Short mmCIF file of C-alpha atoms in Angstrom, two decimals:
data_model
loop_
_atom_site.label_atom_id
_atom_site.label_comp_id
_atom_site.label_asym_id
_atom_site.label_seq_id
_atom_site.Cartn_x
_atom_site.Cartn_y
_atom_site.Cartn_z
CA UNK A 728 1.70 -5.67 -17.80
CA UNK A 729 -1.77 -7.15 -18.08
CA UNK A 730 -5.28 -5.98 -17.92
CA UNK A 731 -6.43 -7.08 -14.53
CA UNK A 732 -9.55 -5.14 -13.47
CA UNK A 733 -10.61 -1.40 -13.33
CA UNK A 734 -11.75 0.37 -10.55
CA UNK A 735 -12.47 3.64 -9.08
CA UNK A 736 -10.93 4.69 -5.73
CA UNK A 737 -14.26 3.84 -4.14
CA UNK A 738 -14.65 0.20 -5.20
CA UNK A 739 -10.96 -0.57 -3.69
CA UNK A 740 -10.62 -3.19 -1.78
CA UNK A 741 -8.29 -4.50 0.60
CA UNK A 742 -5.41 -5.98 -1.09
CA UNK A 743 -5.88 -4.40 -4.33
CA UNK A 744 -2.24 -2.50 -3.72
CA UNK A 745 0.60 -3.33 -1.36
CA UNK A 746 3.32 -1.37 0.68
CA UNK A 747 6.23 -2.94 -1.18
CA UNK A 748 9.61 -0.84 0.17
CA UNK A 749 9.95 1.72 3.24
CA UNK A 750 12.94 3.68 4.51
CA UNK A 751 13.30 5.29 7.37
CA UNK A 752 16.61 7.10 6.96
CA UNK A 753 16.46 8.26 3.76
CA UNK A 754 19.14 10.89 2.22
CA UNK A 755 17.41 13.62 2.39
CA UNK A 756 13.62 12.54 3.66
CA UNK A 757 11.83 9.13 4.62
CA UNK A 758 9.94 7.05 2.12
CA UNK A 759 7.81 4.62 1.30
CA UNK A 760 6.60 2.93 -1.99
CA UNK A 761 3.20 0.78 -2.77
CA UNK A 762 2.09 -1.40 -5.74
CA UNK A 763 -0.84 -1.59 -7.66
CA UNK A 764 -2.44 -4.79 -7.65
CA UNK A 765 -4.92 -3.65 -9.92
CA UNK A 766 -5.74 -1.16 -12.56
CA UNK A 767 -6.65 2.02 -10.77
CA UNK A 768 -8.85 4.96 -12.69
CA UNK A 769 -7.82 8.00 -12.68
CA UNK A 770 -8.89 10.27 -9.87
CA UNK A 771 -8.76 7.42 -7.49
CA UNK A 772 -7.11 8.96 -4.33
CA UNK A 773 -5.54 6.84 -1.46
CA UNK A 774 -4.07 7.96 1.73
CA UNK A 775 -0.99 6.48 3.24
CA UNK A 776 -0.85 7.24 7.27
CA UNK A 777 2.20 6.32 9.97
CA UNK A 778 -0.63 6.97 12.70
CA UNK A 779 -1.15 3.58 14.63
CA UNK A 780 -4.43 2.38 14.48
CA UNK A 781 -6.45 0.67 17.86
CA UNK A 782 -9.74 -1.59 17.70
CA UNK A 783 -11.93 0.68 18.50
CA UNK A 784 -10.62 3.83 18.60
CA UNK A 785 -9.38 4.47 15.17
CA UNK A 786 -5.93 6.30 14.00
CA UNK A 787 -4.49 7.24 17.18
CA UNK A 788 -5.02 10.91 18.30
CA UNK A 789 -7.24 11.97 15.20
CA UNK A 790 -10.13 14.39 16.09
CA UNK A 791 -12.09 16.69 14.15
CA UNK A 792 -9.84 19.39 15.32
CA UNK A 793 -6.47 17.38 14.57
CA UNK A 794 -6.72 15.90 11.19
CA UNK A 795 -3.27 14.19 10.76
CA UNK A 796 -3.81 12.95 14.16
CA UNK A 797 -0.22 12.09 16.33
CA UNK A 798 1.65 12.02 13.08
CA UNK A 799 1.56 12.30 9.43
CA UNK A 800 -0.92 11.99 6.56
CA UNK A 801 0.02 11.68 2.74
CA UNK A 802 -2.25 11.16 -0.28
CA UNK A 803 -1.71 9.86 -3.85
CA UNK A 804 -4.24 11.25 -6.67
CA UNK A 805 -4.27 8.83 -9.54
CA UNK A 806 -3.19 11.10 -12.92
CA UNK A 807 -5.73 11.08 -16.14
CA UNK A 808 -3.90 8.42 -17.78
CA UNK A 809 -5.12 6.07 -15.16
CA UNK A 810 -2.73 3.36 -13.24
CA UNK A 811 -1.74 -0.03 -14.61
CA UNK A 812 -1.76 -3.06 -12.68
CA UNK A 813 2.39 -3.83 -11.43
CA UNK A 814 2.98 -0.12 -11.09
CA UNK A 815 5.32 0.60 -8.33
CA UNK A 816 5.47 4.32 -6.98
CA UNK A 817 7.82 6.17 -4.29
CA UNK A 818 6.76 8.42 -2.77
CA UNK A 819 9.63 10.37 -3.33
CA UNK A 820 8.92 9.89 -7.13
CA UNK A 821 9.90 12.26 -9.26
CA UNK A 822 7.76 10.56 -12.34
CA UNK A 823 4.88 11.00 -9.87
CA UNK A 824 5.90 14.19 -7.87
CA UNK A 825 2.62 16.08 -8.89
CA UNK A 826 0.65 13.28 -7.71
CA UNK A 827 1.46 13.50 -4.14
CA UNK A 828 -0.02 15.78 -1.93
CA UNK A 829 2.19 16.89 1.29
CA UNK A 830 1.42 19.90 1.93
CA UNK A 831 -1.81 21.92 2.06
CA UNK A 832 -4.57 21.70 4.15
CA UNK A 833 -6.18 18.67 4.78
CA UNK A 834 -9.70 19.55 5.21
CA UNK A 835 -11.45 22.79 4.98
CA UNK A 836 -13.10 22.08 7.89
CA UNK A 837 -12.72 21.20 11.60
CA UNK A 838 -8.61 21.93 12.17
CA UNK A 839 -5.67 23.20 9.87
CA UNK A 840 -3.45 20.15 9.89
CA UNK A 841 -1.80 19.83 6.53
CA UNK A 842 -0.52 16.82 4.47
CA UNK A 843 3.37 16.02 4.94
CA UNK A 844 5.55 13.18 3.91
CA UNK A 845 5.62 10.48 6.97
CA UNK A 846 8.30 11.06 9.21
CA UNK A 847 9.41 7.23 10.01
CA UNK A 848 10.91 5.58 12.91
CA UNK A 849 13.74 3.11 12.70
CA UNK A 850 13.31 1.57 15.37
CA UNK A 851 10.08 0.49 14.72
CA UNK A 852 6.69 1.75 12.99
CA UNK A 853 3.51 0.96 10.71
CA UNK A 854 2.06 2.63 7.88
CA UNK A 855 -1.55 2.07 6.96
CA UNK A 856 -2.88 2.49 3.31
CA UNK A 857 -6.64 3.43 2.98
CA UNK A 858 -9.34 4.79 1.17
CA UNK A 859 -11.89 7.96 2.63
CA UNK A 860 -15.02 8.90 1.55
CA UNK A 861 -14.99 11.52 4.47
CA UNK A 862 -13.39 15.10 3.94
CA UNK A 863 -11.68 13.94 6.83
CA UNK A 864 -9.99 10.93 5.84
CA UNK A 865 -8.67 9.39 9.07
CA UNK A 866 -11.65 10.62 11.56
CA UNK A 867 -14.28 8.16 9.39
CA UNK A 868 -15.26 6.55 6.66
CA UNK A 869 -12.24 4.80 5.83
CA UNK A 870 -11.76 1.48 4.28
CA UNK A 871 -8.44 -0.24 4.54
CA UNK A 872 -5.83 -1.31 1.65
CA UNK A 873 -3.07 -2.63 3.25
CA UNK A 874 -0.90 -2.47 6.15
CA UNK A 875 3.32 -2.51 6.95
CA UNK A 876 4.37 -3.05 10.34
CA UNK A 877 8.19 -4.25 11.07
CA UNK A 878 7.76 -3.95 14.86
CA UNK A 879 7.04 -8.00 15.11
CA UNK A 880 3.91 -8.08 16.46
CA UNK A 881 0.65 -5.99 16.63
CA UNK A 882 -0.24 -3.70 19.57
CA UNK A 883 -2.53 -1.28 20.27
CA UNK A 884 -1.34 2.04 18.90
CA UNK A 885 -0.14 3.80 22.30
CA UNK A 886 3.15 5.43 20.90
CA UNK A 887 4.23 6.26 17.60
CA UNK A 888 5.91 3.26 17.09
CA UNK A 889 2.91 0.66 17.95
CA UNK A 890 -0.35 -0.24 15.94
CA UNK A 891 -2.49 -2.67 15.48
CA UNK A 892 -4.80 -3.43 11.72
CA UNK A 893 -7.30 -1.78 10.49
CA UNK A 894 -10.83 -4.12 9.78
CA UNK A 895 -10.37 -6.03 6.80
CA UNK A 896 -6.88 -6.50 7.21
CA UNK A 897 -5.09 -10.02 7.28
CA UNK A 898 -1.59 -10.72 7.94
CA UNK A 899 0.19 -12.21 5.15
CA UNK A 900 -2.10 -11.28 2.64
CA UNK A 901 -3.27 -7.44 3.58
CA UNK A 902 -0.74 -6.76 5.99
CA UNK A 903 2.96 -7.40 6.04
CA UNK A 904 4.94 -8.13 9.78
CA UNK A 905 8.41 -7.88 9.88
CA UNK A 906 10.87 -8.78 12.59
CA UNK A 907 11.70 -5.97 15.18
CA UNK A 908 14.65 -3.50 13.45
CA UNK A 909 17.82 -2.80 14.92
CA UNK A 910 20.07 -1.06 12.41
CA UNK A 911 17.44 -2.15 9.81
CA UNK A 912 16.37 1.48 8.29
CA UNK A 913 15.58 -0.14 4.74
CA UNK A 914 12.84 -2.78 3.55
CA UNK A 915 12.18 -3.59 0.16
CA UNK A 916 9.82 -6.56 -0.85
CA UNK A 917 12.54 -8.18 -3.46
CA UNK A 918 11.03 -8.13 -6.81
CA UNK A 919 14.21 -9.67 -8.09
CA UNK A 920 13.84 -13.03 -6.62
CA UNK A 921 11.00 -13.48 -9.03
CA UNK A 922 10.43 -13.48 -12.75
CA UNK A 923 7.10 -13.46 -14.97
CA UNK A 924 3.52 -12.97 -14.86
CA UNK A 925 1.64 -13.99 -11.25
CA UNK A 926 -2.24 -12.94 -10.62
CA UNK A 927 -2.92 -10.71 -7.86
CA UNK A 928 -3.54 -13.61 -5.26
CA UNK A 929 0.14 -14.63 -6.11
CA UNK A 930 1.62 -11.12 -5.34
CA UNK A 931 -0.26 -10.50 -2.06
CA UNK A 932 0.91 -14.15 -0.69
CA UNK A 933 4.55 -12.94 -1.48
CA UNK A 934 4.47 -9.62 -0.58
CA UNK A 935 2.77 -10.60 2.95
CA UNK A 936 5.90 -13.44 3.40
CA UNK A 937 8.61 -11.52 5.17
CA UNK A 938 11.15 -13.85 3.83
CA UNK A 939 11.14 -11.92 0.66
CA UNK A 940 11.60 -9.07 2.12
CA UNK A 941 15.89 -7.45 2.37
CA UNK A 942 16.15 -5.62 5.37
CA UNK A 943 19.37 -3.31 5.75
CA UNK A 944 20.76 -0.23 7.70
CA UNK A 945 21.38 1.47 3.75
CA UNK A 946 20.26 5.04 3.10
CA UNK A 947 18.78 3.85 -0.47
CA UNK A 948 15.64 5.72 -1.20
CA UNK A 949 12.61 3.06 -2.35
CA UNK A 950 12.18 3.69 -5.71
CA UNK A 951 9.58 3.60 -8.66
CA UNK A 952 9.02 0.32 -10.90
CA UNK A 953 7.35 -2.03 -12.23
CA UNK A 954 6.44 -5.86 -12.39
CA UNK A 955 3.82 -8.21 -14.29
CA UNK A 956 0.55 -8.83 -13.14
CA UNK A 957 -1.61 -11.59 -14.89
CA UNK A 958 -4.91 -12.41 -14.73
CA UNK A 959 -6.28 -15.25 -13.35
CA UNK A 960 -9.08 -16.70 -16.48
CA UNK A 961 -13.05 -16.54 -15.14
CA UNK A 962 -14.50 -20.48 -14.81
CA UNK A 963 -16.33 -19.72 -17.85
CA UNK A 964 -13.34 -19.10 -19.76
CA UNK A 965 -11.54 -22.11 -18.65
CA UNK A 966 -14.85 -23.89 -19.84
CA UNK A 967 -14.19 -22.55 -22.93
CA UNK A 968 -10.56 -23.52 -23.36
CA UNK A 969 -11.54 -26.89 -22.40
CA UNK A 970 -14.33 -27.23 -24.75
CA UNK A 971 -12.21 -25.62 -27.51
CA UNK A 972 -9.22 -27.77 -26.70
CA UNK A 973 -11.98 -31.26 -27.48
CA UNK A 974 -13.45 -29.95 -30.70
CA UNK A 975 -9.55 -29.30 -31.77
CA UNK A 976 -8.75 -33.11 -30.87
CA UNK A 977 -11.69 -34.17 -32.41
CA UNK A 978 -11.08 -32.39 -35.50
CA UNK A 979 -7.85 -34.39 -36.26
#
């Protein structure tokens, strides 16, 4: 894997990691598993949410009194070693078991809802990654990292099955939409069908295409992983290159 960028859970942007499998009738528990697009620090926390979200409204049903709102919040805390670029993480890991959080309070203040592993529908759901400088992580304060939805289209979150994006989410790049599931419990974004190094703009356009997505009514958990991200060289160094590439010719 290579050196992308560093950042701290604060300076995370949208896009900087994916949802990349989900499974909604898993052996034993439902699952999901995101990417990291980028080299996360450690101590970087990000929340992962099957709550719908609405324009306007926010994560449906979240007050200051309900802090997992109508369904379930989980968070990921980013271990001391830091998180390379390409890592892929279930959240049924057991490589990363002690870095999920689902139990235990949420906040220590306004409510006692607790942190528990999303409880997903098959016939139909979204789950919303984000980052929270609030206590509170889904009442404010919030930024957005990515979004799956395989109900095939956006909605306003009025059950637990509909949602529409957060701000700064795009479809295809932020977001991925897949088709409306009838037996289809499993999605995996399919790694397989490619080989090598691709910069983070690369990944995102692939991940986002639901063509390279399998889809399947199999029980398989999503799993850990891992896959290559390059970087993409700054004008300057291209300049450079360039410039090197003439003095080399020149030298002959």
């Amino acid at each position: 894997v290579i050196a992308v960028s560093s950042t701290a859970s604060a300076a995370l942007v949208a896009g900087d990691i994916a949802i990349v499998g989900y499974q909604a009738s898993g052996v034993t528990t439902d699952s999901i598993s995101f990417a990291s697009l980028v080299n996360l620090d450690a101590g970087a926390v990000v929340y992962f949410t099957d709550n719908g979200f609405t324009t306007g409204s926010g994560f449906r049903g979240v007050l200051s009194t309900d802090n997992d709102g109508n369904e379930n919040l989980m968070k990921f805390t980013v271990g001391s070693g830091g998180l390379a670029a390409g890592t892929v993480i279930s959240s049924r890991s057991t490589a990363y078991a002690s870095n999920w959080s689902l139990s235990g309070q949420i906040a220590n203040v306004g409510g006692t809802a607790a942190y528990l592993q999303l409880s997903l529908s098959s016939t139909g759901e979204q789950v919303t990654a984000f980052i929270s400088d609030n206590v509170q992580p889904m009442l404010s304060g919030y930024t957005a990292l990515y979004n799956f939805d395989n109900t095939g289209a956006y909605e306003a979150a009025t059950t637990s099955g509909t949602g529409q994006l957060a701000p700064g989410l795009v479809q295809g790049t932020s977001a991925i939409l897949l088709g409306s599931p009838t037996s289809a419990n499993f999605a995996n974004f399919n790694f397989g069908a490619f080989s090598g190094a691709a910069d983070r703009a690369t990944w995102l356009a692939r991940i986002g295409n639901s063509a390279n997505w399998t889809t399947s009514a199999a029980t398989t958990d999503t799993a850990d992983g891992s896959f290559s991200v390059g970087a993409i060289p700054t004008p300057g160094a291209v300049a450079l290159l360039g410039l090197a590439g003439l003095i080399s010719r020149r030298r002959k």
